[in-house]
Amino acid sequence: MSQTLSTDVLIVGGGIAGLWLNARLRRLGYSTLLVERDSLGGGQSMKSQGIIHGGAKYALHGALTGASEAIADMPRRWREALAGEGELDLRGVRVLSQSHYLWSPGGLAGNLTSFFASKAVRGRVDQVKGSDLPQALQNPKFKGKVYRLAELVLDVPSLIKRLAELAGDSLLAANNIAPLLQDGELCGLLIDGMQVHAKRIVLTAGAGTADLLAGLGISQPAQQLRPLHMVLAKGPALKPLYAHCLGGGPKPRVTVTTHPAADGQWVWYLGGDLAEAEGVARNESAQIKAAQQEMAGLLPWVDQTATQWATLRVDRAEPAQSGLLRPDNAFLADQGRLLVGWPTKLALAPDLSERVCRALQRDGIQPGQHAPLPPLKRPPLAQSVWDELLP
């Protein structure tokens, strides 16, 4: 006879969204179990640039929707957690930069007039010069303008490690996940032959959510994938830079974050418009060449001679939107006992957990009494993509 467990909330997906939700519910007194098929953070989370967006880049479009303005409070919530004073205690997580920057290589772009007038950045942006510039831009040849945004950048591996610590004994590595039915209704999941009953099941598995829904015989909500072709560069001449570089359009020309490699060198992780559309269509060598030309044009004083390059294809999973529009807020859909969520961005993990908590309160789901969990096989932590691709 198979082993049977019970819990208040069963979470499937061990990225930052699932781990944050798990830690939040445990702090509220709920019994939880988080199931992960691979490694913790090994999907989209470890491929994130670690930026805690506050809505600034959406203002480059000239206007903000109500949904995108909702992201403006995220940096505050993360900062409180990092100080041990928020909904989670994230003390010990490494902050790579206290600010993200907006960088115009020439004069200010015309679309910045509306940018500086938007609610998302009003009072939270200031111009920096001289020694206050990011290290990579402190060169006499730099002629652009730089504005500091109230958006911090985190070291994602240390964040995943801390969230895994907050999970205690609630993490379970599994291979096979199937629906567990009672009287024809979903009552839990069959996990590697073990019956797990739960008051609510939450899917936070990113791109894996579509397959999980199919396995449960559910077609909605639908998922869309947004492909990116990111570029990584590691070399002794690289200095820290955390910035959106402006182009002529509403999107950042390139978004740069800098991450510590295991050998002590810095790695530039390049996204933005470089990684979209045309970047997705390029093969690896063409994408690297485009990135080399872009960075050489923007930062000609950086010696690229000893720099190693690699690319990484990422499929960002989101709820399907008409015309593949980008969702600007966390998404949660009810399917009876099943809740399906996509945070859509790392920064919105607290927002997704808040939506789940409200759904539990609405349905009268309170912490219950459950037998202690037996010793469980724990999923491993994912390796950072820069150390994997640029050893």
Coordinates of C-alpha atoms in Angstrom, one line a residue:
M1 CA 0.0 0.0 0.0
S2 CA 1.4 3.4 -0.9
Q3 CA 2.4 5.9 1.7
T4 CA -0.1 8.7 2.4
L5 CA 0.6 12.2 3.5
S6 CA -1.6 15.3 4.1
T7 CA -0.8 19.0 4.1
D8 CA -2.6 22.3 3.9
V9 CA -1.0 23.5 0.7
L10 CA 0.9 21.4 -1.9
I11 CA 3.2 23.5 -4.2
V12 CA 4.6 22.2 -7.4
G13 CA 7.7 24.0 -8.7
G14 CA 10.8 25.0 -6.8
G15 CA 11.8 28.2 -8.5
I16 CA 11.7 31.6 -6.6
A17 CA 7.9 31.9 -6.9
G18 CA 7.3 28.5 -5.3
L19 CA 10.0 28.8 -2.7
W20 CA 8.8 32.3 -1.7
L21 CA 5.2 31.1 -1.4
N22 CA 6.3 28.1 0.6
A23 CA 8.2 30.2 3.1
R24 CA 5.4 32.7 3.4
L25 CA 2.8 30.1 4.1
R26 CA 5.0 28.3 6.6
R27 CA 5.5 31.6 8.4
L28 CA 1.7 32.0 8.6
G29 CA 1.4 28.6 10.2
Y30 CA 0.3 26.5 7.2
S31 CA 1.6 23.0 6.7
T32 CA 3.2 22.9 3.2
L33 CA 5.0 20.5 0.9
L34 CA 6.9 21.8 -2.2
V35 CA 7.6 19.3 -4.9
E36 CA 10.4 19.8 -7.5
R37 CA 11.3 17.4 -10.4
D38 CA 14.8 18.8 -11.1
S39 CA 16.8 21.3 -9.1
L40 CA 15.7 24.3 -7.0
G41 CA 15.9 27.4 -9.2
G42 CA 17.0 25.3 -12.2
G43 CA 14.3 26.6 -14.5
Q44 CA 13.8 30.3 -15.1
S45 CA 14.9 31.5 -11.7
M46 CA 18.7 30.8 -12.1
K47 CA 18.5 32.4 -15.6
S48 CA 17.1 35.6 -14.2
Q49 CA 19.2 38.8 -14.2
G50 CA 18.1 39.3 -10.5
I51 CA 16.7 42.8 -11.0
I52 CA 13.9 43.8 -8.6
H53 CA 12.0 45.9 -11.1
G54 CA 9.9 48.8 -9.8
G55 CA 8.2 49.5 -13.1
A56 CA 10.8 52.0 -14.4
K57 CA 11.4 50.4 -17.8
Y58 CA 7.6 50.3 -18.5
A59 CA 7.6 54.0 -18.3
L60 CA 9.8 54.2 -21.4
H61 CA 6.7 53.3 -23.4
G62 CA 5.3 56.7 -22.5
A63 CA 2.5 55.5 -20.2
L64 CA 1.9 53.0 -17.5
T65 CA -1.1 50.8 -17.1
G66 CA -2.6 50.2 -13.6
A67 CA -1.2 46.7 -13.6
S68 CA 2.4 47.8 -14.3
E69 CA 2.1 50.6 -11.7
A70 CA 1.4 47.8 -9.2
I71 CA 5.0 46.6 -9.5
A72 CA 6.2 49.9 -8.1
D73 CA 5.9 48.7 -4.6
M74 CA 8.1 45.6 -5.1
P75 CA 11.5 47.1 -4.3
R76 CA 10.3 48.3 -0.9
R77 CA 8.9 44.8 -0.1
W78 CA 12.1 43.1 -1.1
R79 CA 14.3 45.6 0.8
E80 CA 12.2 45.0 4.0
A81 CA 12.7 41.2 3.6
L82 CA 16.4 41.6 3.0
A83 CA 16.6 43.6 6.2
G84 CA 14.7 40.8 8.1
E85 CA 11.8 43.1 8.6
G86 CA 9.4 42.0 5.9
E87 CA 7.1 39.1 5.2
L88 CA 10.2 36.8 5.0
D89 CA 13.6 37.0 6.6
L90 CA 16.0 37.2 3.7
R91 CA 19.0 38.4 5.7
G92 CA 22.2 36.9 4.2
V93 CA 21.1 37.1 0.6
R94 CA 23.8 38.9 -1.4
V95 CA 22.8 42.2 -2.9
L96 CA 24.9 42.8 -6.0
S97 CA 23.8 46.4 -6.4
Q98 CA 21.6 48.7 -4.3
S99 CA 20.5 50.5 -7.5
H100 CA 19.9 49.7 -11.1
Y101 CA 20.7 52.5 -13.6
L102 CA 19.3 54.0 -16.8
W103 CA 22.1 54.9 -19.2
S104 CA 21.9 57.0 -22.4
P105 CA 25.1 56.7 -24.4
G106 CA 24.5 60.0 -26.1
G107 CA 22.0 62.7 -25.1
L108 CA 18.8 61.9 -23.4
A109 CA 16.3 60.1 -25.6
G110 CA 13.1 61.9 -26.4
N111 CA 10.9 59.3 -24.7
L112 CA 12.5 60.1 -21.3
T113 CA 10.2 63.2 -20.9
S114 CA 7.3 60.9 -20.2
F115 CA 9.6 58.5 -18.3
F116 CA 10.5 61.1 -15.7
A117 CA 6.9 62.2 -15.4
S118 CA 5.5 58.7 -14.6
K119 CA 4.3 57.7 -11.2
A120 CA 6.6 54.7 -11.2
V121 CA 9.8 56.8 -11.1
R122 CA 8.7 60.1 -9.7
G123 CA 10.9 61.0 -6.7
R124 CA 12.9 57.8 -7.1
V125 CA 15.4 58.6 -9.8
D126 CA 18.4 61.0 -9.8
Q127 CA 21.2 61.7 -12.2
V128 CA 24.7 60.5 -11.2
K129 CA 28.1 61.8 -12.4
G130 CA 31.8 61.3 -11.8
S131 CA 32.7 58.9 -9.0
D132 CA 29.1 58.0 -8.5
L133 CA 28.9 56.4 -11.9
P134 CA 28.9 52.6 -12.2
Q135 CA 32.4 51.3 -12.3
A136 CA 32.3 50.2 -15.9
L137 CA 31.3 53.8 -17.0
Q138 CA 34.0 55.6 -15.0
N139 CA 36.2 56.4 -18.0
P140 CA 37.1 59.8 -19.5
K141 CA 35.7 58.7 -22.8
F142 CA 32.2 58.2 -21.4
K143 CA 30.0 61.0 -22.7
G144 CA 26.5 59.7 -21.8
K145 CA 24.1 60.4 -19.0
V146 CA 23.2 58.0 -16.2
Y147 CA 20.2 58.0 -13.9
R148 CA 20.0 55.9 -10.8
L149 CA 16.8 54.0 -10.2
A150 CA 15.5 52.6 -6.9
E151 CA 15.8 49.0 -8.1
L152 CA 18.2 46.7 -6.5
V153 CA 19.9 43.6 -8.1
L154 CA 20.2 40.4 -6.2
D155 CA 22.5 37.4 -6.4
V156 CA 20.0 34.8 -7.4
P157 CA 22.0 31.7 -6.2
S158 CA 22.2 33.1 -2.7
L159 CA 18.5 34.0 -2.8
I160 CA 17.5 30.4 -3.8
K161 CA 19.8 29.0 -1.1
R162 CA 18.1 31.2 1.6
L163 CA 14.6 30.4 0.5
A164 CA 15.5 26.7 0.6
E165 CA 16.7 27.1 4.2
L166 CA 13.4 28.7 5.1
A167 CA 11.6 25.7 3.6
G168 CA 12.9 23.5 6.5
D169 CA 11.8 19.9 5.9
S170 CA 9.0 20.7 3.4
L171 CA 10.9 20.0 0.1
L172 CA 10.5 16.9 -1.9
A173 CA 12.4 15.7 -5.0
A174 CA 10.1 13.7 -7.3
N175 CA 10.0 12.3 -10.8
N176 CA 6.4 11.4 -11.5
I177 CA 3.4 13.6 -10.6
A178 CA -0.1 12.6 -11.4
P179 CA -3.6 13.6 -10.2
L180 CA -5.1 12.0 -7.1
L181 CA -8.9 11.8 -7.4
Q182 CA -11.6 11.2 -4.8
D183 CA -15.2 10.8 -6.1
G184 CA -14.0 12.2 -9.4
E185 CA -12.6 15.4 -7.8
L186 CA -9.0 16.4 -7.5
C187 CA -8.0 16.0 -3.8
G188 CA -4.2 15.9 -4.1
L189 CA -1.4 14.5 -6.2
L190 CA 0.2 11.1 -6.6
I191 CA 3.9 11.7 -6.3
D192 CA 6.2 8.8 -7.2
G193 CA 3.5 6.5 -6.0
M194 CA 2.9 8.4 -2.7
Q195 CA -0.5 9.9 -2.1
V196 CA -0.4 13.5 -0.9
H197 CA -3.8 15.0 0.1
A198 CA -4.0 18.8 0.2
K199 CA -6.6 21.5 0.8
R200 CA -5.1 23.4 -2.0
I201 CA -2.6 22.6 -4.8
V202 CA -0.6 25.5 -6.3
L203 CA 1.3 25.2 -9.6
T204 CA 4.3 27.5 -9.8
A205 CA 6.4 25.4 -12.2
G206 CA 7.0 28.1 -14.8
A207 CA 7.3 26.5 -18.3
G208 CA 6.5 23.1 -16.7
T209 CA 3.0 24.2 -15.7
A210 CA 1.6 23.5 -19.2
D211 CA 2.6 19.9 -19.0
L212 CA 1.3 19.6 -15.4
L213 CA -2.1 21.0 -16.5
A214 CA -2.2 18.6 -19.5
G215 CA -1.6 15.7 -17.1
L216 CA -4.5 16.9 -15.0
G217 CA -6.7 17.1 -18.0
I218 CA -7.0 20.9 -17.7
S219 CA -6.6 23.2 -20.7
Q220 CA -7.0 26.6 -19.0
P221 CA -5.3 28.9 -18.1
A222 CA -3.2 28.7 -21.3
Q223 CA 0.5 29.4 -21.2
Q224 CA 2.7 31.4 -23.6
L225 CA 6.5 31.3 -23.9
R226 CA 8.6 34.3 -24.6
P227 CA 11.9 33.2 -26.1
L228 CA 15.1 35.1 -25.3
H229 CA 18.7 34.6 -26.4
M230 CA 20.8 35.9 -23.6
V231 CA 24.6 36.5 -23.8
L232 CA 27.2 36.0 -21.1
A233 CA 30.7 37.5 -21.1
K234 CA 33.5 36.8 -18.5
G235 CA 36.9 38.4 -18.5
P236 CA 39.5 40.2 -16.3
A237 CA 38.7 43.6 -17.9
L238 CA 35.0 43.6 -17.0
K239 CA 33.8 45.8 -14.2
P240 CA 30.4 45.8 -12.5
L241 CA 27.5 47.4 -14.5
Y242 CA 23.8 47.2 -13.7
A243 CA 21.9 49.3 -16.2
H244 CA 19.4 49.6 -19.0
C245 CA 21.1 51.2 -22.0
L246 CA 18.6 53.2 -24.0
G247 CA 18.2 53.0 -27.7
G248 CA 15.8 54.8 -30.0
G249 CA 12.7 52.8 -29.1
P250 CA 10.6 52.1 -26.1
K251 CA 12.7 49.0 -25.0
P252 CA 16.2 49.1 -23.5
R253 CA 18.8 48.6 -26.2
V254 CA 20.6 46.2 -23.9
T255 CA 20.2 45.4 -20.2
V256 CA 23.4 44.6 -18.4
T257 CA 23.8 42.9 -15.0
T258 CA 27.0 41.6 -13.5
H259 CA 27.5 38.4 -11.5
P260 CA 30.3 36.9 -9.5
A261 CA 31.8 33.7 -11.1
A262 CA 33.3 31.0 -8.9
D263 CA 36.8 31.9 -10.1
G264 CA 36.4 35.5 -8.8
Q265 CA 35.9 37.2 -12.2
W266 CA 32.9 39.2 -13.1
V267 CA 30.3 38.0 -15.7
W268 CA 28.2 40.3 -17.7
Y269 CA 24.7 38.9 -18.4
L270 CA 23.2 40.7 -21.4
G271 CA 19.5 41.0 -22.1
G272 CA 17.2 43.7 -23.3
D273 CA 16.4 44.2 -27.0
L274 CA 19.7 42.4 -27.9
A275 CA 18.2 39.1 -26.5
E276 CA 14.8 39.5 -28.2
A277 CA 13.4 39.3 -31.8
E278 CA 16.5 39.5 -34.0
G279 CA 18.6 38.0 -31.2
V280 CA 16.4 34.9 -30.9
A281 CA 16.7 34.4 -34.7
R282 CA 20.5 34.4 -34.6
N283 CA 22.6 31.3 -34.0
E284 CA 25.1 31.3 -31.1
S285 CA 28.1 32.6 -33.0
A286 CA 26.0 35.4 -34.7
Q287 CA 24.5 36.4 -31.4
I288 CA 27.9 36.6 -29.7
K289 CA 29.3 38.7 -32.6
A290 CA 26.3 41.1 -32.3
A291 CA 26.9 41.4 -28.5
Q292 CA 30.6 42.0 -29.0
Q293 CA 29.9 44.7 -31.5
E294 CA 27.3 46.3 -29.3
M295 CA 29.5 46.4 -26.2
A296 CA 32.5 47.5 -28.1
G297 CA 30.5 50.4 -29.5
L298 CA 29.0 51.3 -26.2
L299 CA 32.2 50.8 -24.0
P300 CA 35.1 51.0 -26.4
W301 CA 37.6 51.4 -23.6
V302 CA 36.9 47.9 -22.3
D303 CA 39.5 45.4 -23.6
Q304 CA 37.7 42.3 -24.8
T305 CA 40.8 40.4 -25.8
A306 CA 40.6 37.9 -22.9
T307 CA 36.8 37.8 -22.6
Q308 CA 35.0 34.5 -22.9
W309 CA 31.5 34.5 -24.5
A310 CA 28.5 32.2 -24.4
T311 CA 24.8 32.4 -25.1
L312 CA 21.8 31.0 -23.3
R313 CA 18.3 30.5 -24.7
V314 CA 15.5 31.1 -22.2
D315 CA 11.8 30.5 -22.6
R316 CA 10.0 32.8 -20.2
A317 CA 6.7 31.2 -19.2
E318 CA 3.7 33.5 -18.8
P319 CA -0.1 33.3 -18.9
A320 CA -1.3 33.6 -22.5
Q321 CA -2.1 37.1 -23.5
S322 CA -3.8 38.4 -26.7
G323 CA -1.2 39.2 -29.3
L324 CA 1.6 37.8 -27.0
L325 CA 1.4 41.0 -24.9
R326 CA 3.5 41.1 -21.8
P327 CA 1.7 40.5 -18.5
D328 CA 2.7 43.3 -16.1
N329 CA 1.6 41.7 -12.9
A330 CA 1.6 38.3 -11.1
F331 CA -1.1 35.9 -12.4
L332 CA -3.2 33.5 -10.4
A333 CA -6.2 31.4 -11.7
D334 CA -8.6 29.3 -9.7
Q335 CA -9.5 25.8 -10.7
G336 CA -11.4 24.7 -7.6
R337 CA -8.9 23.1 -5.3
L338 CA -6.1 23.9 -7.9
L339 CA -4.5 27.3 -8.1
V340 CA -2.3 28.1 -11.2
G341 CA 0.2 30.9 -10.9
W342 CA 2.9 32.6 -12.9
P343 CA 4.8 35.5 -11.2
T344 CA 5.8 36.7 -14.8
K345 CA 8.9 38.4 -13.2
L346 CA 11.2 37.5 -10.3
A347 CA 10.3 40.8 -8.6
L348 CA 6.6 39.8 -8.4
A349 CA 7.1 36.6 -6.4
P350 CA 5.8 38.5 -3.3
D351 CA 2.7 39.6 -5.3
L352 CA 1.9 36.0 -6.3
S353 CA 2.2 34.8 -2.8
E354 CA -0.1 37.6 -1.7
R355 CA -2.7 36.5 -4.2
V356 CA -2.5 32.9 -3.0
C357 CA -2.9 34.1 0.6
R358 CA -6.0 36.1 -0.3
A359 CA -7.5 33.1 -2.1
L360 CA -6.9 30.9 1.0
Q361 CA -8.6 33.5 3.2
R362 CA -11.5 33.9 0.8
D363 CA -12.1 30.2 0.8
G364 CA -11.7 29.9 4.6
I365 CA -8.6 27.7 4.4
Q366 CA -6.9 27.9 7.8
P367 CA -3.8 26.1 9.0
G368 CA -4.8 22.6 10.1
Q369 CA -3.3 19.7 12.1
H370 CA -1.2 17.2 10.2
A371 CA 1.2 14.4 11.1
P372 CA 4.8 15.5 10.9
L373 CA 6.4 14.8 7.5
P374 CA 8.7 11.8 7.3
P375 CA 12.3 12.3 6.1
L376 CA 12.0 13.3 2.4
K377 CA 14.5 13.2 -0.5
R378 CA 15.4 16.9 -1.0
P379 CA 16.0 18.4 -4.4
P380 CA 19.5 19.9 -5.0
L381 CA 20.2 23.5 -5.6
A382 CA 20.8 24.5 -9.2
Q383 CA 24.2 25.7 -10.3
S384 CA 24.6 29.2 -11.6
V385 CA 24.4 29.4 -15.4
W386 CA 27.5 31.5 -15.6
D387 CA 29.6 28.9 -13.8
E388 CA 28.0 26.2 -15.9
L389 CA 28.6 27.9 -19.3
L390 CA 31.8 29.8 -18.6
P391 CA 33.8 27.5 -16.2

